[in-house]
Coordinates of C-alpha atoms and ligand atoms in Angstrom, one line a residue:
M1 CA -51.2 23.4 -68.9
A2 CA -48.8 22.1 -66.3
H3 CA -51.0 19.0 -63.3
A4 CA -49.7 19.8 -60.3
Q5 CA -48.1 16.2 -59.9
W6 CA -45.7 17.2 -62.0
A7 CA -44.2 19.8 -59.1
R8 CA -43.8 16.9 -57.0
Y9 CA -42.3 14.3 -59.6
D10 CA -39.7 17.4 -60.8
Q11 CA -38.3 17.0 -57.6
P12 CA -35.2 14.8 -57.5
A13 CA -36.6 11.8 -55.6
S14 CA -33.7 12.4 -52.7
L15 CA -36.1 15.9 -51.7
R16 CA -39.3 13.6 -51.8
T17 CA -38.9 11.2 -49.1
C18 CA -41.2 9.4 -47.4
G19 CA -44.4 10.2 -44.9
S20 CA -43.7 14.1 -45.8
I21 CA -46.9 14.3 -47.8
K22 CA -49.2 15.1 -45.1
A23 CA -50.3 14.2 -41.2
M24 CA -53.1 11.7 -42.6
N25 CA -53.4 10.0 -39.1
R26 CA -56.0 11.6 -37.7
R27 CA -59.6 10.8 -36.9
Q28 CA -62.0 14.2 -38.1
F29 CA -65.3 14.4 -36.2
V30 CA -66.1 17.7 -37.9
T31 CA -69.0 16.9 -40.0
R32 CA -68.2 19.1 -43.1
S33 CA -70.9 20.4 -45.9
A34 CA -70.5 17.1 -47.8
A35 CA -72.0 15.2 -45.5
A36 CA -75.3 16.4 -46.7
A37 CA -74.5 16.3 -50.5
G38 CA -73.8 12.3 -49.8
A39 CA -76.9 11.3 -49.3
T40 CA -78.6 12.9 -51.8
L41 CA -77.0 10.4 -54.7
L42 CA -76.5 7.0 -56.2
G43 CA -80.2 6.1 -56.0
G44 CA -82.3 3.7 -53.1
G45 CA -82.4 6.7 -50.9
S46 CA -80.8 5.3 -48.0
R47 CA -79.2 7.8 -45.7
P48 CA -75.4 7.9 -44.9
A49 CA -74.3 5.6 -41.5
A50 CA -73.2 8.3 -40.1
A51 CA -77.0 9.9 -39.8
T52 CA -78.1 7.3 -38.4
A53 CA -75.3 6.9 -35.9
G54 CA -75.1 8.8 -32.1
V55 CA -74.0 12.6 -32.4
D56 CA -70.2 11.7 -31.4
Q57 CA -69.8 9.2 -33.8
I58 CA -66.9 9.3 -36.5
P59 CA -68.3 10.4 -39.9
G60 CA -68.9 7.6 -41.9
S61 CA -68.3 5.3 -39.1
V62 CA -70.2 1.9 -39.0
P63 CA -72.5 1.0 -35.7
S64 CA -71.4 -1.6 -33.8
Q65 CA -74.0 -3.7 -33.8
T66 CA -73.8 -3.7 -37.6
V67 CA -70.2 -5.2 -37.4
E68 CA -71.3 -7.8 -34.2
Q69 CA -74.4 -9.4 -36.6
A70 CA -72.7 -9.2 -39.7
R71 CA -72.3 -12.8 -40.9
F72 CA -71.0 -14.1 -44.6
P73 CA -72.1 -17.2 -46.2
E74 CA -70.2 -20.2 -46.6
G75 CA -68.0 -20.7 -48.9
F76 CA -67.2 -16.9 -48.8
L77 CA -63.6 -16.3 -50.9
W78 CA -61.5 -14.4 -48.2
G79 CA -58.0 -13.9 -50.3
T80 CA -55.8 -11.3 -51.0
A81 CA -54.8 -9.6 -53.9
T82 CA -50.9 -8.4 -55.4
A83 CA -49.6 -7.5 -58.7
A84 CA -46.1 -8.7 -60.4
Y85 CA -44.8 -5.8 -60.9
Q86 CA -44.7 -4.3 -57.3
V87 CA -43.7 -7.8 -55.5
E88 CA -41.7 -10.3 -57.9
G89 CA -38.8 -8.2 -58.0
A90 CA -35.7 -10.1 -60.1
W91 CA -36.2 -7.3 -63.0
N92 CA -34.1 -9.0 -65.3
E93 CA -34.3 -12.6 -64.6
D94 CA -34.2 -15.5 -66.2
G95 CA -34.4 -13.9 -69.7
K96 CA -37.1 -11.5 -68.5
G97 CA -37.7 -8.7 -71.6
E98 CA -38.0 -4.4 -69.7
S99 CA -41.3 -3.2 -68.6
I100 CA -43.0 0.1 -68.9
W101 CA -42.5 0.3 -65.0
D102 CA -38.5 -0.9 -65.5
R103 CA -37.9 2.2 -67.8
F104 CA -39.8 4.6 -65.1
T105 CA -38.4 3.6 -62.1
H106 CA -35.2 3.3 -63.0
T107 CA -35.4 7.4 -64.4
V108 CA -34.6 9.3 -61.2
G109 CA -36.8 11.4 -60.3
K110 CA -40.0 10.0 -60.9
V111 CA -40.2 7.4 -57.7
K112 CA -40.7 9.0 -54.1
G113 CA -37.7 7.9 -51.8
G114 CA -35.8 6.4 -55.8
T115 CA -36.6 3.3 -55.0
T116 CA -37.3 0.5 -58.2
G117 CA -39.7 -2.5 -58.0
D118 CA -35.8 -4.6 -59.1
V119 CA -36.4 -6.5 -55.5
A120 CA -39.6 -5.4 -54.1
C121 CA -40.9 -7.9 -52.0
D122 CA -39.0 -11.3 -53.9
E123 CA -41.4 -13.2 -54.1
Y124 CA -40.3 -14.3 -57.1
H125 CA -38.3 -16.6 -55.1
L126 CA -39.5 -16.6 -51.7
Y127 CA -43.4 -17.1 -53.2
P128 CA -43.3 -20.4 -51.0
Q129 CA -43.0 -18.6 -47.6
D130 CA -45.4 -16.5 -48.1
M131 CA -48.5 -19.4 -49.6
A132 CA -47.3 -20.9 -47.2
M133 CA -48.2 -18.1 -44.7
A134 CA -51.5 -17.3 -46.5
K135 CA -52.5 -20.9 -45.5
R136 CA -52.4 -20.0 -41.9
L137 CA -54.1 -17.0 -42.1
H138 CA -57.3 -18.9 -43.4
Q139 CA -57.1 -17.6 -46.8
K140 CA -59.4 -18.9 -50.1
S141 CA -58.0 -16.8 -52.6
Y142 CA -55.0 -15.6 -54.1
R143 CA -55.6 -12.6 -56.8
F144 CA -52.1 -12.2 -58.4
S145 CA -50.7 -10.9 -61.9
I146 CA -49.1 -12.1 -64.4
S147 CA -45.8 -9.8 -65.6
W148 CA -46.5 -10.4 -69.6
P149 CA -42.3 -8.9 -70.2
R150 CA -41.5 -12.0 -68.1
I151 CA -43.5 -14.9 -70.6
Q152 CA -43.4 -12.2 -73.9
P153 CA -40.4 -10.1 -73.4
S154 CA -40.7 -8.2 -76.3
G155 CA -44.1 -8.2 -76.3
T156 CA -44.4 -11.0 -79.2
G157 CA -43.6 -14.2 -80.3
T158 CA -42.3 -17.6 -78.8
P159 CA -43.1 -17.2 -74.7
N160 CA -40.3 -17.7 -72.4
A161 CA -40.1 -20.9 -71.2
K162 CA -38.8 -19.3 -67.4
G163 CA -41.1 -17.8 -67.1
L164 CA -44.5 -19.9 -67.7
D165 CA -42.2 -22.5 -65.2
Y166 CA -42.8 -19.5 -62.6
Y167 CA -46.0 -19.3 -62.5
N168 CA -46.3 -22.9 -62.9
R169 CA -44.5 -23.2 -59.8
L170 CA -46.9 -20.5 -58.1
V171 CA -50.0 -21.8 -59.0
D172 CA -49.3 -24.7 -58.0
A173 CA -47.4 -23.9 -54.6
I174 CA -51.2 -21.7 -54.4
L175 CA -53.1 -25.2 -55.1
E176 CA -50.8 -26.7 -52.8
A177 CA -52.2 -23.8 -49.9
G178 CA -55.9 -25.4 -50.6
I179 CA -56.1 -22.0 -52.3
R180 CA -58.3 -20.9 -55.6
P181 CA -55.4 -19.2 -57.9
F182 CA -57.4 -15.9 -59.3
C183 CA -55.1 -14.7 -62.4
T184 CA -55.4 -11.7 -63.3
I185 CA -53.7 -11.3 -67.1
Y186 CA -52.1 -7.3 -67.3
H187 CA -51.4 -5.5 -64.1
W188 CA -49.4 -2.0 -65.9
D189 CA -46.7 -3.6 -66.5
L190 CA -46.6 -3.4 -70.5
P191 CA -43.3 -4.6 -73.0
Q192 CA -41.4 -1.4 -73.2
A193 CA -40.7 -3.1 -77.0
L194 CA -44.7 -2.2 -77.5
E195 CA -44.7 0.8 -76.2
D196 CA -41.8 1.6 -78.2
R197 CA -44.4 0.3 -81.4
G198 CA -47.0 3.6 -80.0
G199 CA -48.3 1.7 -76.5
W200 CA -52.0 1.2 -75.8
P201 CA -53.1 3.6 -78.2
N202 CA -51.8 1.9 -81.1
R203 CA -54.4 -0.8 -81.8
D204 CA -52.6 -3.8 -83.2
L205 CA -51.7 -4.0 -79.4
A206 CA -55.2 -5.8 -78.5
G207 CA -54.4 -8.4 -80.9
Y208 CA -51.1 -8.8 -79.0
Y209 CA -52.6 -8.7 -76.0
A210 CA -55.2 -11.5 -77.1
D211 CA -51.9 -14.1 -78.1
Y212 CA -50.4 -13.1 -75.2
A213 CA -53.9 -14.0 -73.1
G214 CA -54.3 -17.6 -75.1
I215 CA -50.4 -18.0 -73.8
L216 CA -51.6 -17.9 -70.8
A217 CA -55.1 -19.8 -70.8
K218 CA -53.0 -22.3 -72.9
H219 CA -50.4 -23.4 -70.2
L220 CA -51.7 -22.8 -67.3
G221 CA -55.7 -22.9 -67.6
D222 CA -56.1 -26.0 -66.4
R223 CA -55.4 -25.3 -62.9
I224 CA -56.9 -21.3 -63.7
T225 CA -60.3 -20.7 -63.5
V226 CA -60.6 -17.4 -63.3
W227 CA -59.5 -14.5 -65.5
A228 CA -59.2 -11.2 -65.0
P229 CA -58.1 -9.6 -68.4
F230 CA -56.8 -6.2 -66.8
N231 CA -56.8 -4.1 -63.3
M232 CA -58.1 -0.8 -63.4
P233 CA -58.5 -0.1 -66.9
W234 CA -59.3 3.2 -66.8
S235 CA -56.7 4.1 -64.2
F236 CA -53.1 3.2 -66.3
T237 CA -54.7 4.6 -69.3
Y238 CA -55.5 8.1 -68.1
M239 CA -52.5 8.0 -65.2
G240 CA -50.4 6.7 -68.0
Y241 CA -51.4 8.7 -71.6
G242 CA -54.1 11.4 -70.2
V243 CA -52.3 12.9 -67.3
G244 CA -48.8 11.8 -67.4
A245 CA -48.5 10.5 -63.3
F246 CA -47.3 6.7 -64.5
P247 CA -45.6 5.6 -67.7
P248 CA -45.3 6.0 -70.3
C249 CA -45.9 9.9 -68.7
R250 CA -47.7 11.1 -72.0
S251 CA -50.7 13.7 -71.3
N252 CA -52.8 13.8 -74.2
Y253 CA -56.6 13.5 -73.8
G254 CA -57.1 11.9 -77.0
D255 CA -53.9 9.5 -76.3
F256 CA -56.1 8.1 -73.3
L257 CA -59.5 7.6 -75.5
K258 CA -57.1 5.5 -78.1
A259 CA -55.4 3.7 -75.1
A260 CA -59.4 3.1 -73.5
H261 CA -60.8 2.4 -76.8
T262 CA -57.4 -0.4 -77.7
V263 CA -58.5 -1.9 -74.2
S264 CA -62.2 -2.7 -74.7
L265 CA -60.8 -4.0 -77.6
A266 CA -58.1 -6.7 -76.3
Q267 CA -61.0 -7.0 -73.0
G268 CA -63.1 -8.4 -75.8
E269 CA -60.5 -10.6 -77.6
A270 CA -58.9 -11.9 -74.7
L271 CA -61.8 -13.1 -73.6
R272 CA -62.0 -15.3 -76.6
A273 CA -58.7 -16.3 -76.8
I274 CA -58.9 -17.2 -72.4
K275 CA -62.1 -19.7 -73.8
A276 CA -61.1 -21.0 -76.8
A277 CA -57.7 -22.3 -75.4
S278 CA -59.0 -23.3 -71.5
S279 CA -62.5 -25.0 -71.7
K280 CA -63.1 -24.3 -67.9
A281 CA -61.8 -20.8 -68.0
T282 CA -64.1 -18.2 -66.8
V283 CA -63.5 -14.7 -67.1
G284 CA -64.4 -11.4 -65.4
S285 CA -62.8 -8.2 -64.7
A286 CA -61.0 -5.9 -62.2
Y287 CA -62.7 -2.4 -62.1
G288 CA -61.4 0.5 -60.2
M289 CA -64.0 1.6 -59.2
C290 CA -65.4 4.6 -56.5
P291 CA -69.0 5.1 -56.1
A292 CA -69.8 9.0 -57.0
Y293 CA -72.1 11.5 -55.1
A294 CA -73.2 14.5 -56.5
K295 CA -72.5 17.4 -54.4
T296 CA -75.6 18.8 -54.6
D297 CA -79.3 17.9 -55.5
S298 CA -79.6 20.2 -58.7
E299 CA -80.2 17.9 -62.2
A300 CA -76.8 19.1 -63.6
D301 CA -74.4 17.5 -60.3
R302 CA -76.5 14.7 -60.2
A303 CA -75.9 14.4 -63.9
A304 CA -72.1 15.4 -63.8
A305 CA -72.1 12.2 -61.3
A306 CA -73.8 9.9 -63.6
R307 CA -71.3 10.9 -66.3
Y308 CA -68.3 10.2 -63.2
H309 CA -69.8 6.9 -63.1
A310 CA -70.1 6.3 -66.8
M311 CA -66.2 7.2 -67.4
N312 CA -64.4 5.5 -64.1
N313 CA -66.6 3.2 -62.9
V314 CA -68.6 1.5 -65.9
Y315 CA -66.8 1.8 -68.7
F316 CA -65.4 -0.3 -69.6
L317 CA -67.9 -3.4 -67.6
E318 CA -70.1 -1.5 -70.6
A319 CA -67.8 -2.1 -73.7
A320 CA -67.9 -6.1 -72.9
M321 CA -71.2 -6.7 -71.6
H322 CA -73.3 -4.3 -74.0
G323 CA -71.0 -3.4 -77.0
R324 CA -70.9 0.0 -76.6
Y325 CA -69.6 3.2 -74.3
P326 CA -71.4 4.1 -71.8
K327 CA -72.7 7.8 -71.7
A328 CA -69.3 9.7 -70.2
F329 CA -69.8 12.9 -72.7
V330 CA -71.3 15.5 -72.8
G331 CA -73.4 14.6 -76.1
E332 CA -71.7 12.5 -78.7
P333 CA -68.5 10.0 -77.4
P334 CA -65.8 11.7 -79.3
Y335 CA -65.7 8.9 -81.9
E336 CA -63.3 9.6 -84.0
L337 CA -60.6 10.7 -81.7
M338 CA -60.9 7.6 -79.7
G339 CA -60.0 5.5 -83.2
F340 CA -63.4 3.7 -83.1
R341 CA -64.2 2.1 -86.5
P342 CA -67.6 0.3 -87.7
G343 CA -67.6 -3.3 -86.4
D344 CA -66.0 -2.4 -83.2
E345 CA -68.7 -2.7 -81.0
K346 CA -68.9 -6.4 -82.1
I347 CA -65.3 -6.7 -81.0
M348 CA -65.6 -5.0 -77.9
R349 CA -68.6 -7.1 -76.8
A350 CA -68.0 -10.3 -74.7
P351 CA -70.5 -10.7 -71.8
L352 CA -68.6 -11.5 -68.5
D353 CA -69.2 -14.6 -66.3
W354 CA -68.6 -12.6 -62.7
V355 CA -67.9 -8.7 -62.1
G356 CA -64.5 -7.6 -60.3
F357 CA -64.5 -4.2 -59.0
H358 CA -62.1 -2.6 -55.9
Y359 CA -63.4 0.0 -53.2
Y360 CA -61.1 2.1 -51.8
T361 CA -63.3 5.4 -51.3
R362 CA -65.2 7.9 -52.6
R363 CA -66.2 11.5 -55.2
I364 CA -68.1 14.0 -54.6
V365 CA -68.9 15.4 -58.9
S366 CA -70.4 18.2 -59.6
D367 CA -71.0 19.9 -62.7
A368 CA -68.0 21.8 -64.8
M369 CA -70.1 23.2 -67.7
G370 CA -69.4 26.7 -66.9
A371 CA -65.3 26.0 -66.3
P372 CA -63.4 28.5 -68.2
S373 CA -60.8 25.7 -68.5
F374 CA -60.2 22.3 -68.3
G375 CA -57.2 21.1 -65.5
G376 CA -56.7 18.0 -67.6
G377 CA -56.9 16.4 -63.9
S378 CA -54.0 16.0 -61.7
F379 CA -53.1 12.9 -59.5
A380 CA -51.0 11.2 -57.2
G381 CA -50.5 7.9 -56.0
T382 CA -53.0 6.4 -58.3
E383 CA -55.9 7.1 -56.8
I384 CA -56.2 11.0 -55.0
E385 CA -57.4 13.5 -57.6
Q386 CA -56.5 17.5 -57.0
D387 CA -57.2 20.6 -58.0
S388 CA -60.4 19.3 -60.5
S389 CA -61.5 23.0 -60.5
G390 CA -61.2 23.8 -63.4
G391 CA -63.6 20.2 -64.8
R392 CA -61.2 17.1 -66.3
D393 CA -61.3 17.5 -69.8
P394 CA -63.3 19.1 -72.3
Y395 CA -65.5 15.7 -73.1
T396 CA -66.8 14.5 -69.7
R397 CA -67.3 17.9 -68.5
F398 CA -67.9 17.6 -64.5
R399 CA -65.2 18.2 -61.4
A400 CA -64.4 14.8 -58.8
A401 CA -63.4 15.5 -55.5
M402 CA -62.4 12.6 -52.3
P403 CA -64.1 14.2 -49.5
T404 CA -63.0 14.7 -46.4
E405 CA -65.5 14.5 -44.0
G406 CA -64.8 11.0 -43.0
P407 CA -60.7 10.4 -41.5
L408 CA -57.9 9.6 -43.8
T409 CA -55.8 7.0 -44.5
E410 CA -51.6 7.5 -45.0
A411 CA -52.2 7.7 -48.5
G412 CA -54.9 10.4 -48.5
L413 CA -58.2 8.4 -49.3
E414 CA -60.6 9.0 -47.1
V415 CA -62.4 6.5 -45.5
W416 CA -66.4 5.7 -46.2
P417 CA -66.7 1.9 -45.3
R418 CA -70.7 3.1 -46.5
G419 CA -69.2 3.5 -50.3
I420 CA -68.9 -0.1 -50.2
Y421 CA -72.6 -0.6 -49.8
D422 CA -73.2 1.6 -52.0
L423 CA -71.5 1.0 -55.1
V424 CA -72.1 -2.7 -54.5
T425 CA -76.2 -2.4 -54.9
Q426 CA -75.6 0.2 -57.6
I427 CA -73.5 -2.6 -60.0
S428 CA -76.2 -5.2 -58.8
R429 CA -79.0 -3.0 -60.1
E430 CA -77.7 -1.9 -63.0
Y431 CA -76.1 -5.3 -64.2
N432 CA -78.9 -7.5 -63.9
H433 CA -77.4 -9.0 -60.3
P434 CA -74.3 -11.0 -61.8
I435 CA -72.2 -12.6 -59.4
I436 CA -69.3 -10.2 -58.4
E437 CA -65.4 -10.5 -56.9
I438 CA -64.8 -7.6 -54.6
T439 CA -61.2 -7.4 -56.0
E440 CA -59.4 -5.2 -54.3
S441 CA -59.6 -3.0 -50.8
G442 CA -57.1 -2.0 -48.0
C443 CA -55.8 1.2 -46.9
S444 CA -51.9 2.4 -46.4
Y445 CA -51.1 2.7 -42.9
L446 CA -47.2 3.3 -42.1
D447 CA -47.1 0.6 -38.5
T448 CA -44.2 -1.3 -37.9
P449 CA -42.9 -3.9 -35.6
Y450 CA -43.4 -2.2 -32.4
D451 CA -40.8 -4.0 -29.2
K452 CA -43.6 -3.2 -26.4
A453 CA -46.2 -5.3 -28.5
K454 CA -43.4 -8.3 -28.8
G455 CA -42.1 -7.4 -31.9
G456 CA -45.8 -7.6 -33.7
V457 CA -47.8 -4.6 -36.0
P458 CA -50.0 -3.2 -34.0
D459 CA -52.6 -2.0 -37.1
A460 CA -55.7 -0.8 -35.1
R461 CA -56.7 1.6 -38.0
R462 CA -56.4 -1.3 -40.2
I463 CA -58.6 -3.7 -38.4
E464 CA -61.1 -1.1 -37.7
F465 CA -60.8 -0.2 -41.4
F466 CA -61.9 -3.6 -42.7
R467 CA -63.9 -4.5 -39.7
E468 CA -66.2 -1.7 -40.8
E469 CA -66.5 -2.4 -44.4
L470 CA -67.1 -5.3 -44.6
A471 CA -69.8 -5.4 -41.7
E472 CA -71.6 -3.2 -45.4
L473 CA -70.3 -5.2 -47.6
S474 CA -72.3 -7.8 -45.1
R475 CA -75.7 -5.8 -46.0
A476 CA -75.5 -5.5 -49.1
I477 CA -75.1 -9.4 -49.2
A478 CA -78.0 -9.1 -46.9
D479 CA -80.1 -6.7 -49.6
G480 CA -79.6 -9.7 -52.5
A481 CA -76.2 -8.5 -54.0
R482 CA -74.6 -11.9 -55.9
V483 CA -71.0 -11.1 -54.1
R484 CA -68.6 -14.4 -53.9
S485 CA -65.3 -12.6 -52.8
F486 CA -62.8 -9.9 -50.8
H487 CA -59.3 -9.8 -51.3
A488 CA -58.3 -7.4 -49.3
W489 CA -55.1 -5.0 -50.5
S490 CA -52.9 -6.7 -49.7
L491 CA -51.4 -10.0 -48.9
L492 CA -47.9 -8.2 -48.4
D493 CA -46.7 -4.7 -48.0
N494 CA -45.0 -3.9 -51.4
F495 CA -43.8 -1.8 -54.4
E496 CA -46.6 1.3 -54.5
W497 CA -45.8 2.8 -57.7
A498 CA -45.2 6.2 -57.7
E499 CA -45.3 6.6 -54.0
G500 CA -42.5 3.9 -53.7
H501 CA -42.0 2.4 -50.1
C502 CA -43.2 5.6 -48.8
Q503 CA -46.7 3.6 -48.6
R504 CA -47.6 0.3 -46.8
Y505 CA -50.7 -1.9 -47.8
G506 CA -49.8 -5.2 -46.3
L507 CA -51.5 -7.4 -44.0
I508 CA -47.9 -8.9 -43.6
Y509 CA -44.9 -6.4 -43.0
V510 CA -42.0 -6.3 -45.1
D511 CA -38.2 -4.9 -43.9
Y512 CA -36.9 -3.9 -47.1
R513 CA -33.1 -4.5 -45.6
D514 CA -34.0 -8.2 -45.5
Q515 CA -37.2 -9.2 -46.6
K516 CA -38.2 -10.8 -42.8
R517 CA -42.4 -10.9 -42.7
T518 CA -44.4 -9.9 -39.9
I519 CA -47.7 -11.0 -39.9
K520 CA -49.8 -8.2 -38.5
D521 CA -52.1 -7.6 -35.9
S522 CA -54.9 -6.4 -38.8
G523 CA -53.6 -10.3 -41.0
W524 CA -54.0 -12.2 -37.7
W525 CA -57.4 -10.7 -36.5
Y526 CA -58.4 -11.1 -41.3
G527 CA -57.3 -14.9 -40.5
R528 CA -59.7 -15.2 -37.6
V529 CA -62.7 -13.6 -40.4
S530 CA -61.8 -16.7 -42.9
A531 CA -61.9 -18.9 -40.8
S532 CA -65.4 -17.8 -39.2
N533 CA -67.1 -16.2 -41.9
R534 CA -67.7 -13.3 -39.4
L535 CA -66.6 -10.1 -38.1
D536 CA -66.2 -9.9 -33.7
V537 CA -63.5 -12.5 -33.4
Ligands
LIG601 O1 -51.1 -0.3 -55.5 C1 -52.8 -0.2 -55.7 C2 -52.9 -1.5 -56.6 O2 -51.7 -1.8 -57.6 C3 -53.8 -1.2 -57.6 N1 -55.0 -0.7 -56.7 C4 -54.3 0.2 -56.0 C5 -53.8 -0.4 -55.2 C6 -53.4 1.1 -53.7 O3 -53.2 2.1 -54.1

């Protein structure tokens, strides 16, 4: 069955211009049917914030008193996050090999606007000024990723000294700025040579990946103590192998399951390789998560929401913590399709030292057992699931929709501050109160430098987004969640995957014509928050 996103990607990139998807910058005051549904799920029994607010309040918004009273603990790690392919550029410099994203973006028609990450934010050369800006904004943590093909151009073998040198210099610059370096080992840029050997569905990649992780820990582990093996493993396996929205553009559910299983094995192998190479290492995660709210209070919808949570939120977490997969499927997990072998549970098991996850938006989930056919899922951007009417696949049998009750960002994601409270408290409950790092959260708005604001970037909607969401996070902390950091996505506007330069998530505006950086109003605001641990600044 054809997926909706192909219709868009099949158009030449020149026809898919920035900003044409939807007019999303609106406030929606109309309460829609999902509001009631949102209250029915996720345990805890508390009412959504909107229900406690005044009648005229925007659905999902947080009362200003909660914002004013919010306080974060002394030593809280305020940070930002980026990813190598999205910011570095220098795509073929100093011996770097080709990645699957180089191949994808160099294929006509794949990226909106026809842009590539060849130059991106030129972080490869401009990192000293970017770290100086992070310092100016009182940052305490910087989450960056390493490009595997910069370290091992063909995915295996002797490391490329010039690639290692770059990350040595970067880590030194981060530390000199008084910031904690937080390393994501893999944020989607697989060496093309490994895709040519079968990609993630090939379980040999678990071993190659563990070697790569061990090289990093050996060379950088004297200074980096915080490691996340994979950024959003569900997303890159599903979008790359399950529905083909991302490279390597395969759409086969079996390939997705195999890829996901290799990644679970790789996660476990990598944890052991990192710890063997660096005694200072702590290992956690950077999973993408969306709190799942059952569409109705029916048992079937609640069970579907639980399957969504198992598949999209905790599949890899459960594998690491307990050496098993959670109940994501109707019936037994399709072990054969996954390529699961006896003994794999021991390889997967690698209890994490802390749990990291992102929060952007939420999902409303319903049962699709009665669906006559399966849509196979369809995605735009990195987060938006569209047209789930038929249910996603024949194994999980749920529909997951993104509600539009709250306002939408430019990328079309619903703003729902309460979601972070629900998600953080749920993970805390389910995993015995682990240390939590919020590894990403943010919003795309296209505000630009404005001459009437003396060239500054007045991006009030982003400030509001963070203010309300962080107020909800502070409530979760007050209620006992052991959250020690928050990383805004992103330090800089950057290359937004298949959306190219058409989305801007940064606290710092980047003019891609000359690489000029301008700190947005939200960046200055976030700097004051970082300096004071409060939101009314
Ligand atoms: O830009 C992405 C990032 O790479 C992964 N998480 C979501 C961000 C915004 O879409």
